Amino acid sequence: MTHRRTVLITGAAGGIGRAIVAEFQRQGWQVIGWDRVPYPESYPKPGWFQQVDVADPAAVDAALQRVRAHVDRLHALVNNAAIQIAKPLLETTLQDWDTVQAVNVRAAFWLSRQAYPLLARAAQEGENAAIVHVASVHAVATSANIAAYAASKGALLALTRAMAIEWAPAGIRVNAVLPGAVDTPMLRAGLARGHLAAHDVDAQLAELAQRTVIGRVAQPHEIARIIYVLADDHWSSFVTGAGWLVDGGATARLSTE
Ligand code: NAD
């Protein structure tokens, strides 16, 4: 059994996911990455990658079983996988709704619940044990045509508080990050759809950048580093049940200004 700390990261192959993998590896952790798509060849791979659909509880259970064959504890879990369906409420189908909630909230609940014994084991041994959910600014302020996604992220923030309370006695801290606009495939795909679709994506990105106090959108590593801080007891041992806005000040400014 290795003495290195181990983290399981979902959505590892995505824009922010790849940066989270890189950050934990830079900090010397053993990284297990999960995604429903293969890990891109052009990026440094996590130590171990499994192709898993986190919305499928049976697939999650089977993949965790394989994890348990290699490690007897987890020091951190990052629930980062998500999908976005950008549609007006009146065009959102029940299937759209369920698909979004299944990936963005239900999977975070189920994987955390099933991984609990591995995290509790680390805590019992006096080692790091933390969960970080990747929520969104849409948990606290939103816009038109993204209701299913916004509701899923609001639920994830509520789940963060509930988990923090129930699992504190086991020594597991649970927090969320709420990123604003980050330059990833999800952001670009979102801009290419919905009510803003008429404009060119780069022009929209520039427009979006102007709306933050800092004056630009984030790069994925700027989110990954905050996730790392919330996952590592060294930096955040007294932080649990919290949501950390990482939005360049976007939600600090009144939209009526
Ligand atoms: P992304 O689309 O680049 O990455 C998401 C990853 O999740 C993808 O690799 C995708 O394959 C994976 N995924 C989706 N459904 C899955 C499933 N069922 N099982 C396993 N993997 C699955 O998006 P991103 O921007 O890197 O987003 C990462 C996280 O950050 C998400 O939780 C997202 O909601 C959040 N976020 C992003 C932004 C932004 O502006 N990009 C802003 C706020 C929050």
Coordinates of C-alpha atoms and ligand atoms in Angstrom, one line a residue:
M1 CA 0.0 0.0 0.0
T2 CA 1.3 3.4 -1.0
H3 CA 2.0 6.2 1.5
R4 CA 1.1 8.8 -1.1
R5 CA -2.2 10.5 -0.7
T6 CA -4.9 9.4 -3.2
V7 CA -7.6 11.5 -4.9
L8 CA -10.4 10.4 -7.1
I9 CA -11.5 13.1 -9.6
T10 CA -14.6 12.8 -11.9
G11 CA -14.9 14.6 -15.2
A12 CA -11.1 14.3 -15.3
A13 CA -10.8 14.6 -19.1
G14 CA -12.6 17.9 -19.2
G15 CA -11.2 21.5 -19.3
I16 CA -11.2 22.0 -15.5
G17 CA -10.7 18.3 -14.8
R18 CA -7.4 18.1 -16.6
A19 CA -6.2 21.1 -14.6
I20 CA -7.3 19.4 -11.3
V21 CA -5.4 16.2 -12.3
A22 CA -2.3 18.3 -13.0
E23 CA -2.5 20.3 -9.8
F24 CA -2.8 17.2 -7.5
Q25 CA 0.0 15.5 -9.4
R26 CA 2.2 18.5 -9.0
Q27 CA 1.5 18.3 -5.2
G28 CA 2.7 14.7 -5.2
W29 CA -0.7 12.9 -4.9
Q30 CA -1.7 9.6 -6.6
V31 CA -4.5 10.5 -9.0
I32 CA -7.4 8.3 -10.1
G33 CA -9.3 10.0 -12.9
W34 CA -12.8 9.1 -14.1
D35 CA -14.6 10.3 -17.2
R36 CA -17.2 9.0 -19.6
V37 CA -14.8 9.8 -22.5
P38 CA -11.2 8.7 -23.0
Y39 CA -8.5 10.8 -21.5
P40 CA -7.0 13.1 -24.3
E41 CA -3.6 11.9 -25.5
S42 CA -2.1 15.3 -25.6
Y43 CA -2.3 15.9 -21.8
P44 CA -0.3 14.4 -18.9
K45 CA -2.4 11.4 -17.8
P46 CA -3.6 10.7 -14.2
G47 CA -1.8 7.8 -12.6
W48 CA -4.8 5.7 -13.2
F49 CA -7.7 6.5 -15.6
Q50 CA -11.1 4.6 -15.7
Q51 CA -13.8 5.3 -18.3
V52 CA -16.9 5.6 -16.1
D53 CA -20.4 7.1 -16.6
V54 CA -21.0 8.6 -13.2
A55 CA -24.7 8.9 -13.9
D56 CA -24.9 5.1 -13.9
P57 CA -24.9 4.0 -10.2
A58 CA -24.0 0.4 -11.2
A59 CA -21.0 1.6 -13.2
V60 CA -19.9 3.7 -10.3
D61 CA -20.2 0.8 -7.9
A62 CA -18.2 -1.5 -10.3
A63 CA -15.5 1.1 -10.8
L64 CA -15.2 1.8 -7.1
Q65 CA -14.8 -2.0 -6.6
R66 CA -11.8 -1.8 -8.9
V67 CA -10.4 1.2 -6.9
R68 CA -10.8 -0.8 -3.7
A69 CA -8.7 -3.6 -5.1
H70 CA -5.8 -1.1 -5.3
V71 CA -6.2 1.3 -2.4
D72 CA -7.8 0.9 1.0
R73 CA -8.5 4.6 1.5
L74 CA -9.1 7.8 -0.3
H75 CA -7.8 11.2 0.9
A76 CA -9.9 13.3 -1.3
L77 CA -12.8 13.1 -3.8
V78 CA -13.5 15.8 -6.3
N79 CA -17.0 15.6 -7.9
N80 CA -16.3 17.7 -11.0
A81 CA -18.2 15.9 -13.8
A82 CA -21.2 17.8 -15.1
I83 CA -23.2 18.6 -18.2
Q84 CA -25.0 21.7 -19.3
I85 CA -28.2 21.8 -21.3
A86 CA -28.9 25.4 -22.1
K87 CA -32.6 25.8 -23.0
P88 CA -35.5 28.0 -22.1
L89 CA -37.7 26.4 -19.3
L90 CA -40.6 26.0 -21.7
E91 CA -38.4 23.9 -24.1
T92 CA -36.8 21.9 -21.3
T93 CA -38.1 18.3 -21.4
L94 CA -38.4 15.9 -18.4
Q95 CA -35.5 14.0 -20.0
D96 CA -33.3 17.1 -20.2
W97 CA -34.1 17.8 -16.6
D98 CA -33.4 14.3 -15.4
T99 CA -30.2 13.9 -17.4
V100 CA -28.7 17.1 -16.0
Q101 CA -29.7 16.3 -12.4
A102 CA -28.4 12.7 -12.7
V103 CA -24.9 13.8 -13.7
N104 CA -24.6 17.1 -11.7
V105 CA -26.2 16.1 -8.4
R106 CA -27.3 12.5 -8.1
A107 CA -23.9 11.2 -9.2
A108 CA -22.1 13.5 -6.6
F109 CA -24.5 12.1 -3.9
W110 CA -24.1 8.5 -4.9
L111 CA -20.3 8.5 -5.5
S112 CA -19.7 10.3 -2.2
R113 CA -22.0 7.9 -0.4
Q114 CA -20.3 4.9 -1.9
A115 CA -16.8 6.3 -1.4
Y116 CA -17.5 7.3 2.2
P117 CA -15.9 4.1 3.8
L118 CA -12.7 4.9 1.9
L119 CA -12.6 8.5 3.1
A120 CA -13.6 7.6 6.6
R121 CA -10.7 5.0 6.7
A122 CA -8.2 7.8 5.9
A123 CA -9.7 10.0 8.6
Q124 CA -9.6 7.2 11.1
E125 CA -5.9 6.9 10.5
G126 CA -5.5 10.6 11.2
E127 CA -5.0 11.3 7.5
N128 CA -6.5 13.9 5.1
A129 CA -10.2 13.2 4.2
A130 CA -12.1 15.8 2.1
I131 CA -14.7 16.1 -0.6
V132 CA -14.9 19.0 -3.0
H133 CA -17.9 19.5 -5.2
V134 CA -17.5 21.6 -8.2
A135 CA -20.7 23.7 -8.3
S136 CA -21.0 27.1 -10.1
V137 CA -22.0 30.7 -9.7
H138 CA -25.3 29.5 -11.1
A139 CA -26.0 28.1 -7.6
V140 CA -26.4 31.7 -6.3
A141 CA -27.2 33.9 -9.4
T142 CA -28.2 32.9 -12.8
S143 CA -29.4 33.9 -16.2
A144 CA -32.1 32.9 -18.7
N145 CA -32.2 29.6 -20.5
I146 CA -30.1 27.5 -18.1
A147 CA -32.6 26.6 -15.3
A148 CA -31.9 22.8 -15.1
Y149 CA -28.2 23.4 -14.7
A150 CA -28.7 26.3 -12.2
A151 CA -31.0 24.1 -10.2
S152 CA -28.5 21.2 -10.2
K153 CA -25.7 23.5 -8.9
G154 CA -28.0 25.0 -6.2
A155 CA -28.8 21.5 -5.1
L156 CA -25.1 20.6 -5.0
L157 CA -24.4 23.5 -2.7
A158 CA -27.2 22.4 -0.4
L159 CA -25.8 18.9 -0.5
T160 CA -22.4 20.2 0.4
R161 CA -23.8 21.6 3.7
A162 CA -25.8 18.5 4.5
M163 CA -22.8 16.2 3.9
A164 CA -20.5 18.4 5.9
I165 CA -22.9 18.2 8.9
E166 CA -23.4 14.4 8.7
W167 CA -19.9 13.4 8.0
A168 CA -17.9 15.8 10.3
P169 CA -18.0 13.2 13.1
A170 CA -16.2 10.8 10.7
G171 CA -13.5 13.5 10.1
I172 CA -14.5 14.2 6.5
R173 CA -14.7 17.8 5.4
V174 CA -17.0 18.7 2.5
N175 CA -16.9 22.0 0.5
A176 CA -17.8 23.4 -2.8
V177 CA -16.2 25.7 -5.3
L178 CA -18.4 28.0 -7.4
P179 CA -16.5 28.9 -10.5
G180 CA -17.6 31.8 -12.7
A181 CA -16.8 31.7 -16.4
V182 CA -13.8 29.5 -17.2
D183 CA -12.4 29.1 -20.7
T184 CA -13.3 25.4 -21.3
P185 CA -15.2 23.4 -23.9
M186 CA -18.3 23.6 -21.6
L187 CA -18.2 27.4 -21.6
R188 CA -17.7 27.6 -25.4
A189 CA -20.5 25.1 -26.1
G190 CA -22.8 27.0 -23.8
L191 CA -22.1 30.3 -25.5
A192 CA -22.6 28.7 -28.9
R193 CA -26.2 27.7 -27.9
G194 CA -29.0 29.4 -26.1
H195 CA -30.1 33.0 -26.3
L196 CA -26.7 34.4 -27.2
A197 CA -26.1 32.0 -30.1
A198 CA -26.3 34.6 -32.8
H199 CA -22.9 36.2 -31.9
D200 CA -19.4 34.8 -32.6
V201 CA -18.1 32.8 -29.6
D202 CA -14.8 34.7 -29.2
A203 CA -16.7 38.0 -29.2
Q204 CA -19.0 36.6 -26.6
L205 CA -16.1 35.5 -24.4
A206 CA -14.6 39.0 -24.6
E207 CA -18.0 40.5 -23.6
L208 CA -18.3 38.0 -20.7
A209 CA -14.8 39.0 -19.6
Q210 CA -15.8 42.6 -19.3
R211 CA -18.6 41.7 -16.9
T212 CA -16.2 40.3 -14.2
V213 CA -14.5 42.8 -11.8
I214 CA -11.1 41.3 -12.8
G215 CA -11.9 41.9 -16.5
R216 CA -11.3 38.4 -17.9
V217 CA -12.5 34.8 -17.7
A218 CA -10.6 32.3 -15.6
Q219 CA -8.1 29.7 -16.9
P220 CA -8.8 26.2 -15.6
H221 CA -5.7 26.1 -13.3
E222 CA -7.1 29.1 -11.4
I223 CA -10.1 26.9 -10.3
A224 CA -8.0 23.8 -9.8
R225 CA -5.7 25.5 -7.3
I226 CA -8.7 26.5 -5.1
I227 CA -10.0 23.0 -5.3
Y228 CA -6.7 21.8 -4.2
V229 CA -6.6 24.2 -1.2
L230 CA -10.1 22.9 -0.1
A231 CA -9.0 19.3 -0.5
D232 CA -5.8 19.6 1.5
D233 CA -6.1 19.7 5.3
H234 CA -2.9 21.6 5.5
W235 CA -4.6 24.7 4.0
S236 CA -8.3 24.2 4.9
S237 CA -8.5 22.1 8.1
F238 CA -11.2 24.4 9.6
V239 CA -13.3 24.8 6.5
T240 CA -16.3 22.6 6.0
G241 CA -19.8 23.2 4.5
A242 CA -18.5 26.2 2.6
G243 CA -19.0 27.4 -0.9
W244 CA -16.0 29.4 -2.3
L245 CA -16.9 31.8 -5.2
V246 CA -14.1 31.8 -7.7
D247 CA -15.7 34.2 -10.3
G248 CA -13.4 37.2 -10.8
G249 CA -15.9 39.2 -8.8
A250 CA -18.8 38.6 -11.2
T251 CA -21.3 38.1 -8.5
A252 CA -20.0 40.9 -6.4
R253 CA -21.2 43.5 -8.9
L254 CA -24.9 44.6 -9.0
S255 CA -26.2 43.8 -12.5
T256 CA -28.2 47.0 -12.2
E257 CA -25.0 49.0 -11.9
Ligands
NAD1 P1 -16.1 20.2 -19.6 O1 -17.3 19.9 -20.4 O2 -14.8 20.6 -20.3 O3 -15.7 18.9 -18.6 C1 -16.7 18.2 -18.0 C2 -16.3 16.7 -18.0 O4 -17.3 15.9 -17.4 C3 -16.1 16.2 -19.5 O5 -14.9 15.6 -19.7 C4 -17.2 15.2 -19.6 O6 -16.9 14.1 -20.4 C5 -17.4 14.8 -18.1 N1 -18.7 14.1 -17.9 C6 -19.9 14.6 -18.3 N2 -20.9 13.7 -18.0 C7 -20.2 12.7 -17.4 C8 -20.7 11.4 -16.9 N3 -22.0 11.1 -16.9 N4 -19.8 10.6 -16.4 C9 -18.5 10.9 -16.4 N5 -18.0 12.0 -16.8 C10 -18.9 12.9 -17.3 O7 -16.5 21.3 -18.6 P2 -15.6 22.1 -17.5 O8 -15.9 23.5 -17.8 O9 -14.3 21.5 -17.3 O10 -16.5 21.8 -16.2 C11 -16.0 21.2 -15.0 C12 -16.9 21.5 -13.8 O11 -16.8 22.9 -13.7 C13 -18.4 21.2 -14.0 O12 -18.9 20.8 -12.8 C14 -19.0 22.5 -14.4 O13 -20.3 22.6 -14.1 C15 -18.2 23.4 -13.6 N6 -18.2 24.8 -14.0 C16 -17.6 25.2 -15.2 C17 -17.7 26.6 -15.6 C18 -17.1 27.1 -16.9 O14 -17.2 28.2 -17.2 N7 -16.4 26.2 -17.6 C19 -18.2 27.5 -14.7 C20 -18.8 27.1 -13.5 C21 -18.7 25.7 -13.2

